[in-house]
mmCIF file of C-alpha atoms in Angstrom:
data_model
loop_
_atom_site.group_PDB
_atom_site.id
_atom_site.type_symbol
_atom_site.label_atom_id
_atom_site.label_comp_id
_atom_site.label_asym_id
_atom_site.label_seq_id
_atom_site.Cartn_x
_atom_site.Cartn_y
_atom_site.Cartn_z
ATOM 1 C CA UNK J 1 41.162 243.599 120.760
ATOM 2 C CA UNK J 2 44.972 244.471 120.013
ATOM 3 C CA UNK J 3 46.080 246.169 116.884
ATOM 4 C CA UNK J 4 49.431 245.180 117.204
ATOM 5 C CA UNK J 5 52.466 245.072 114.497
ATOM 6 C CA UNK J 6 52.918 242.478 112.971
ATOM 7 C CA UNK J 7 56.678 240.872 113.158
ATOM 8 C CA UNK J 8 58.966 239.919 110.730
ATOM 9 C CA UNK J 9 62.525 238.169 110.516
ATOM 10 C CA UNK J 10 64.207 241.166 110.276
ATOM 11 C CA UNK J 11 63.053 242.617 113.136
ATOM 12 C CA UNK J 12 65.450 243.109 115.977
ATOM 13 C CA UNK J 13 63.225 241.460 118.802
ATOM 14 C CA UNK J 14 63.242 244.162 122.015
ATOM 15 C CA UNK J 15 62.198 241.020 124.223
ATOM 16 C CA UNK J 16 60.626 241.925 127.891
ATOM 17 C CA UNK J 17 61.225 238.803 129.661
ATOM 18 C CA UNK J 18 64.440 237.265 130.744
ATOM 19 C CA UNK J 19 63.359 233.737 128.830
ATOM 20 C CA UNK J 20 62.956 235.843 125.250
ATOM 21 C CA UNK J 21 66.200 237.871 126.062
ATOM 22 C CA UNK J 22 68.063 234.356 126.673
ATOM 23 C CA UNK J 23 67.111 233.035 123.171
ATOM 24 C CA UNK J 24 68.070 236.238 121.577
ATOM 25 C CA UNK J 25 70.936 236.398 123.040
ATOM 26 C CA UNK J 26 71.727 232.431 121.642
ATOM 27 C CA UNK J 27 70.379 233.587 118.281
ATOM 28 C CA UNK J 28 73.205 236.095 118.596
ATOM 29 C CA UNK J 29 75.674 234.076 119.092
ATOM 30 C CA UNK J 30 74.395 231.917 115.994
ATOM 31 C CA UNK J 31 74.276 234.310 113.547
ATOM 32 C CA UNK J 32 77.914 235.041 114.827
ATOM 33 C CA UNK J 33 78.879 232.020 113.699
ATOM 34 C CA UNK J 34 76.762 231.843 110.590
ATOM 35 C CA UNK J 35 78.572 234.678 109.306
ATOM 36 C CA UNK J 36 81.808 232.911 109.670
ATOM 37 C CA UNK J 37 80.622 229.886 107.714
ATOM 38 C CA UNK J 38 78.041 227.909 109.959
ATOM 39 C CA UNK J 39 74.784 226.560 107.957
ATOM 40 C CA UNK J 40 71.955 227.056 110.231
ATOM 41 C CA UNK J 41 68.634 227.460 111.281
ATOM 42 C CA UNK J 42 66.785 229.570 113.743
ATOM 43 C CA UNK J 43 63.157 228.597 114.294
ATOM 44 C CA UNK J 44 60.809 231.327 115.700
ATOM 45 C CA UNK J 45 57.294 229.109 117.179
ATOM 46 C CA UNK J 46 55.399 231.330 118.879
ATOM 47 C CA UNK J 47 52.816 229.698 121.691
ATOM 48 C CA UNK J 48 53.129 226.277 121.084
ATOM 49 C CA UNK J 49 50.311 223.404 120.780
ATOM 50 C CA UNK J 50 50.261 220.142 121.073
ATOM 51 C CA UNK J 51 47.853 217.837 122.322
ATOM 52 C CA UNK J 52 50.203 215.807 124.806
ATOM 53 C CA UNK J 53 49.186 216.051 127.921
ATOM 54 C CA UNK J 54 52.293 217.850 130.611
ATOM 55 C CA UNK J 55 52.540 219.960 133.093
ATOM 56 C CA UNK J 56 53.747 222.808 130.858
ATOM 57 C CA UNK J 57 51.134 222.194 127.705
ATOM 58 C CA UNK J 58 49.746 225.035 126.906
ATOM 59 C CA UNK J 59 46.163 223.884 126.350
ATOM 60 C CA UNK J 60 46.259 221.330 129.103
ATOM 61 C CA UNK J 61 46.670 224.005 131.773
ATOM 62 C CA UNK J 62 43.840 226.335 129.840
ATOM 63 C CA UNK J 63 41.846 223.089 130.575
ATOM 64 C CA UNK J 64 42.650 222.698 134.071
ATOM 65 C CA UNK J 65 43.851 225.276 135.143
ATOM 66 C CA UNK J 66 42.864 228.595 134.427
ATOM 67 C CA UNK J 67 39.392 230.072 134.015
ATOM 68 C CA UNK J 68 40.046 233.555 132.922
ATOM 69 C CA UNK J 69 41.171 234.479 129.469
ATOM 70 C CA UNK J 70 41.965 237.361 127.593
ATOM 71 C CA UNK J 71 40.898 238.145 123.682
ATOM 72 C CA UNK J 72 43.917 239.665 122.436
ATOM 73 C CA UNK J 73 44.662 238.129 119.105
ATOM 74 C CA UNK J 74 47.987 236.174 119.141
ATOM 75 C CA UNK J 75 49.876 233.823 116.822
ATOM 76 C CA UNK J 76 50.270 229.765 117.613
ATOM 77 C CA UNK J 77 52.177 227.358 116.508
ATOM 78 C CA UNK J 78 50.929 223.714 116.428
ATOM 79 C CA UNK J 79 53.729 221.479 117.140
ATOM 80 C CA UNK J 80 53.315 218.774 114.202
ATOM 81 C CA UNK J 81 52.930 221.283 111.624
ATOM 82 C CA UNK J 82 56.478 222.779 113.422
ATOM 83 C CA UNK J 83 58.347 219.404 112.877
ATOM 84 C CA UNK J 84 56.917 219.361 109.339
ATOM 85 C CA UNK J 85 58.241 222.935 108.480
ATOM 86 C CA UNK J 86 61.471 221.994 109.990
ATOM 87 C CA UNK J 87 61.763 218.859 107.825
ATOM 88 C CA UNK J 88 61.022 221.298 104.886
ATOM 89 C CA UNK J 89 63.365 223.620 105.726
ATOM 90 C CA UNK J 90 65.945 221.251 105.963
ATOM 91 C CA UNK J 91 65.095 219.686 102.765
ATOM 92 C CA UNK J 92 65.196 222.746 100.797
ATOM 93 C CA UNK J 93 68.789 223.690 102.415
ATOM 94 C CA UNK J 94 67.362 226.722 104.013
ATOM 95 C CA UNK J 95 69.808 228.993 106.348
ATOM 96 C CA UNK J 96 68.784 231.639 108.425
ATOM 97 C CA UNK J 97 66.033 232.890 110.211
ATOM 98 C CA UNK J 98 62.148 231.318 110.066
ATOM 99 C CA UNK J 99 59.095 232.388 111.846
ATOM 100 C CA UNK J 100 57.053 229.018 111.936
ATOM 101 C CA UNK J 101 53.693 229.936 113.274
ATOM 102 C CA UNK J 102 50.669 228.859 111.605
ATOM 103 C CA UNK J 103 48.258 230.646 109.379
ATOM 104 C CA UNK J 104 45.894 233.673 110.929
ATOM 105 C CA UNK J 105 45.228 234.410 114.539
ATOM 106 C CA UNK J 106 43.409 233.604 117.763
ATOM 107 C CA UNK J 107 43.020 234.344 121.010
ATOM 108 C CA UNK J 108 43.162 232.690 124.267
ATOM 109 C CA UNK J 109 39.600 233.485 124.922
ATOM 110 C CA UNK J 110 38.746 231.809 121.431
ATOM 111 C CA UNK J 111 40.577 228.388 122.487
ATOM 112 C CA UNK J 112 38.735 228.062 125.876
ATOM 113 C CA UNK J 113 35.351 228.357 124.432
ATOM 114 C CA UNK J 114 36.911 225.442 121.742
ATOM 115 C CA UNK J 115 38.062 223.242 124.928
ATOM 116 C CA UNK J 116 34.983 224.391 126.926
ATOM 117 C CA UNK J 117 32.894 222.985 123.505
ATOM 118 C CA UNK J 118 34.945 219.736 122.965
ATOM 119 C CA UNK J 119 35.773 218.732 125.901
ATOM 120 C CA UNK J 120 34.236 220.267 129.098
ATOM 121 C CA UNK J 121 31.352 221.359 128.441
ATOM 122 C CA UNK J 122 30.908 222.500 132.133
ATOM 123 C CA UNK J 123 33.928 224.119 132.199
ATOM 124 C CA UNK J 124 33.594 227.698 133.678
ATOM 125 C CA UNK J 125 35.184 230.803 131.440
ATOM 126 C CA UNK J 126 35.304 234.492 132.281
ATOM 127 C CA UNK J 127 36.543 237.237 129.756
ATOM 128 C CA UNK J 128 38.864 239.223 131.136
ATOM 129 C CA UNK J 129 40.924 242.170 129.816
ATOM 130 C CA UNK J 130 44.559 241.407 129.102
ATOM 131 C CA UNK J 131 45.642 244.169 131.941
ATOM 132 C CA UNK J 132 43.386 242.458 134.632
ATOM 133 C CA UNK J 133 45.336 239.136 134.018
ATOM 134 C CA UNK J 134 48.569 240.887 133.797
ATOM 135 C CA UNK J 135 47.869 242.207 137.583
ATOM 136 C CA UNK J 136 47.037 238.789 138.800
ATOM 137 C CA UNK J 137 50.083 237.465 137.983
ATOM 138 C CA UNK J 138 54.257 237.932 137.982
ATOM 139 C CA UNK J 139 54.912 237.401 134.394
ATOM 140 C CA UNK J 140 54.209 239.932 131.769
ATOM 141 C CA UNK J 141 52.144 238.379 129.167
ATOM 142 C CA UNK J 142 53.015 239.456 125.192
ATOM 143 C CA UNK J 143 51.117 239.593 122.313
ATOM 144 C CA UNK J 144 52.155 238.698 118.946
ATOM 145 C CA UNK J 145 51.391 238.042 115.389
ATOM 146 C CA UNK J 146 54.261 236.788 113.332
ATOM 147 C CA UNK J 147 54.523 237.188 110.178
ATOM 148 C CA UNK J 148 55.820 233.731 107.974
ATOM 149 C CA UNK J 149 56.161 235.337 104.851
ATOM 150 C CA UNK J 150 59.833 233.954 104.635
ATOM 151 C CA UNK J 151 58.789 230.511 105.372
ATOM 152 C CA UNK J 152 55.937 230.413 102.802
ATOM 153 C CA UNK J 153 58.454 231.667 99.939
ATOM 154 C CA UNK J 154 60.371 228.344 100.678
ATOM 155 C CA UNK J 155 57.216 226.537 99.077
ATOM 156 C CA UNK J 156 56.182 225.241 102.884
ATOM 157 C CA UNK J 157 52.109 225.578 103.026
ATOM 158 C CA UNK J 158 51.680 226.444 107.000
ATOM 159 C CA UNK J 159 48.137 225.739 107.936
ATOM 160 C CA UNK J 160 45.440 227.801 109.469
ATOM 161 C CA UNK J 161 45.313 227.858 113.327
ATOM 162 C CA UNK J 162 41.581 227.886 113.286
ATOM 163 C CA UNK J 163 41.543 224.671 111.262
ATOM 164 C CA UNK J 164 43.846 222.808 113.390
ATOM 165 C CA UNK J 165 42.729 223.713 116.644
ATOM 166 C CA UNK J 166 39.423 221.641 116.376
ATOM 167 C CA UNK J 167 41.589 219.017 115.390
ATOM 168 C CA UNK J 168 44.435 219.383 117.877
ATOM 169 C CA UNK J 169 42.088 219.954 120.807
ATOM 170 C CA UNK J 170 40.186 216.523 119.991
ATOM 171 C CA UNK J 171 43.312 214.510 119.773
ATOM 172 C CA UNK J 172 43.730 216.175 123.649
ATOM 173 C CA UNK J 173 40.075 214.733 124.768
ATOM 174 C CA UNK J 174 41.281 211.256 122.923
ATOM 175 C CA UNK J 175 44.705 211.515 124.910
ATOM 176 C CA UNK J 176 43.102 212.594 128.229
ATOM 177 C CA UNK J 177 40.360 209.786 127.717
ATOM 178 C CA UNK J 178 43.199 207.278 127.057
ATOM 179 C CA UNK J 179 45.010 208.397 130.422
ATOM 180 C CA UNK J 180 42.070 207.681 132.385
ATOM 181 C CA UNK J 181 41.249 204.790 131.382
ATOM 182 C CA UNK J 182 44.829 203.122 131.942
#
């Protein structure tokens, strides 16, 4: 299990992918213009959830996809409790930079057994070590627990990833049961 840092606002991000350096470089360019006037916000999700089922959901593809998982703890946002933040922050005329992950951690590992248990029960998982998964494939995986300190001072009450991935996972089964049945 990773004891990694955990990551604040004011941070300068040292991203190792293309993708992150992309957004930083756009944040960049915002805070450019903030500083010359601009009222804005820069949102910071971190893995995001939902239970809409795409190609590119995160929890769909750990469903169908892959069988190997790692248990490095990581911070996820769920995408509802995103939109609500955002509406908050809004609200309360908030500028700047806002980590909006949700409360505590968990790993990958964590959410297949949760998918295995609610939805598939026969679904096959295998524990892996992050660096054996990192060899399989092309894109360097990183781990990362946010901190929302920032976001919580605004008065928003983020909640606890372990709470709503139950919930979030079950609205998948009810979304993949709809789907097969039309």
């Amino acid at each position: 299990i990773n004891e990694k840092p955990v990551y604040k606002e004011t941070e300068i991000p040292n991203p190792v992918a293309f993708y992150s350096w992309t957004k930083y470089w756009a944040e960049q360019l915002i805070e450019d213009k903030m500083k010359k006037g601009l009222k804005a916000i820069i949102l910071r999700p971190r893995m995001l959830l939902t239970p809409v089922i795409h190609k590119k959901n995160v929890l769909y593809n750990m469903l169908v996809k892959y069988s190997k998982f790692h248990s490095n703890k990581n911070s996820f946002t769920v995408v509802d409790d995103l939109l609500l933040a955002t509406k908050h922050l809004i609200e309360k005329n908030q500028i700047g930079i806002f980590h909006i992950t949700n409360k505590n951690t968990t790993t990958p590992y964590e959410i297949a057994l949760l998918l295995k248990k609610y939805i598939n029960p026969d679904k096959q998982i295998e524990l892996i070590k992050k660096e054996e998964l990192d060899k399989k494939d092309l894109i360097r995986r990183v781990d990362a627990i946010i901190d929302t300190t920032k976001l919580e001072n605004t008065g928003f009450k983020i909640k606890d990833i372990n709470e709503r991935l139950p919930e979030i996972i079950l609205k998948l089964k009810e979304n993949i049961e709809k789907n097969k049945s039309s």
